[in-house]
XYZ file of C-alpha atoms in Angstrom:
133
model
C 0.000 0.000 0.000
C 1.399 3.400 -0.917
C 1.181 6.369 1.370
C -0.161 9.616 -0.031
C 1.540 12.752 1.243
C -0.384 15.996 1.162
C 1.351 19.327 1.369
C -0.059 21.645 3.999
C -2.330 24.212 2.458
C -1.165 27.749 3.125
C -3.510 29.876 5.213
C -5.721 32.095 3.075
C -4.417 35.601 2.558
C -6.170 38.306 4.564
C -7.998 41.106 2.750
C -5.169 43.639 3.021
C -7.210 46.406 1.416
C -10.111 45.968 3.845
C -7.820 45.731 6.878
C -5.658 48.749 6.056
C -8.632 50.909 4.983
C -10.384 50.013 8.238
C -7.233 50.993 10.116
C -7.211 54.427 8.491
C -10.933 55.032 8.912
C -11.719 53.381 12.248
C -8.456 54.091 14.095
C -6.676 57.082 12.607
C -9.791 59.030 11.536
C -11.875 58.141 14.594
C -12.287 61.015 17.043
C -14.304 59.049 19.615
C -11.820 57.284 21.921
C -14.196 54.421 22.808
C -14.947 53.587 19.152
C -11.235 53.874 18.338
C -10.412 51.444 21.175
C -13.038 48.968 19.922
C -11.549 49.158 16.417
C -8.046 48.572 17.791
C -9.312 45.496 19.657
C -10.732 44.134 16.409
C -7.980 45.112 13.957
C -4.778 44.649 16.004
C -3.180 41.769 17.902
C -3.069 42.012 21.706
C 0.422 43.570 21.855
C 0.967 45.497 18.601
C 3.922 47.721 17.824
C 3.813 50.795 15.566
C 7.031 52.211 14.151
C 6.913 55.928 13.351
C 9.894 57.761 11.849
C 10.942 59.107 15.265
C 9.110 56.872 17.732
C 8.216 53.276 18.574
C 4.701 52.922 19.992
C 3.819 49.747 21.900
C 0.306 48.561 22.731
C -3.225 49.327 21.620
C -3.819 52.143 24.111
C -0.603 53.915 23.109
C -1.522 53.645 19.406
C -4.965 55.039 20.240
C -3.354 57.966 22.031
C -1.120 58.735 19.044
C -4.123 58.676 16.675
C -6.191 60.907 18.964
C -3.345 63.379 19.409
C -2.835 63.630 15.644
C -6.503 64.389 15.050
C -6.543 66.959 17.836
C -3.312 68.589 16.637
C -4.406 69.041 13.025
C -7.975 70.210 13.597
C -11.587 69.063 13.296
C -11.658 68.310 9.559
C -8.251 66.611 9.246
C -8.575 63.135 7.671
C -6.442 60.322 6.307
C -7.525 59.027 2.896
C -6.310 55.887 1.134
C -4.681 56.277 -2.268
C -5.375 53.312 -4.511
C -5.769 49.780 -3.266
C -3.654 48.118 -0.593
C -1.499 45.231 -1.750
C 0.092 42.381 0.102
C 1.013 38.738 0.350
C 2.514 36.301 2.851
C 1.492 38.471 5.817
C 2.850 41.815 4.609
C 0.473 44.531 3.400
C 0.996 48.094 2.216
C -1.344 51.023 1.621
C -0.535 54.493 0.327
C -2.400 57.399 1.947
C -2.588 61.153 2.097
C -3.968 63.478 4.751
C -5.182 67.004 5.205
C -8.260 69.034 6.014
C -11.470 68.163 4.125
C -11.467 70.200 0.918
C -8.007 71.560 1.692
C -4.467 70.846 0.592
C -2.665 67.590 1.303
C -0.544 68.205 4.390
C 1.225 64.844 4.564
C 1.381 61.638 2.549
C 2.960 58.264 3.025
C 2.311 54.578 3.379
C 1.414 52.104 6.082
C 3.195 48.768 5.921
C 1.707 46.094 8.143
C 2.872 42.727 9.393
C -0.419 40.810 9.548
C -0.777 37.793 11.851
C -4.010 35.779 11.845
C -5.792 38.600 10.024
C -4.749 41.312 12.480
C -2.062 43.990 12.457
C 0.880 42.909 14.609
C 3.401 45.542 13.559
C 2.782 48.734 11.592
C 5.427 50.890 9.970
C 4.335 54.450 9.162
C 6.424 55.735 6.258
C 6.213 59.443 5.457
C 6.944 60.909 2.040
C 9.317 63.863 1.843
C 7.407 67.149 1.534
C 7.275 68.478 -1.997
C 9.219 71.682 -2.519
């Protein structure tokens, strides 16, 4: 009798576009701290890490604080908006974005690059584009 060997099927890829758009909208555009915390619980692993150009932020509550401070700092109509569709494979996703006041100029642009584990963001790198001259 011969033995049949089956290769393990890789886990299905997460929907990177849905996950990273939800992160922008429900975490970084959310002004209500309780709704932002609920989104972080859903979208991030228990102990996430976010890497900013000049800071390393550890934990959901610290990421929530950073998001809230950004929104407060830049005013009541400041928003992050995705540019195009997020792409990813094998647990790494990337989404381009831009931000500024509604109807106003783009103040900052960049990309989020996420290490995704079991469909949730484990580590997030925030990459900022150089300002245009």
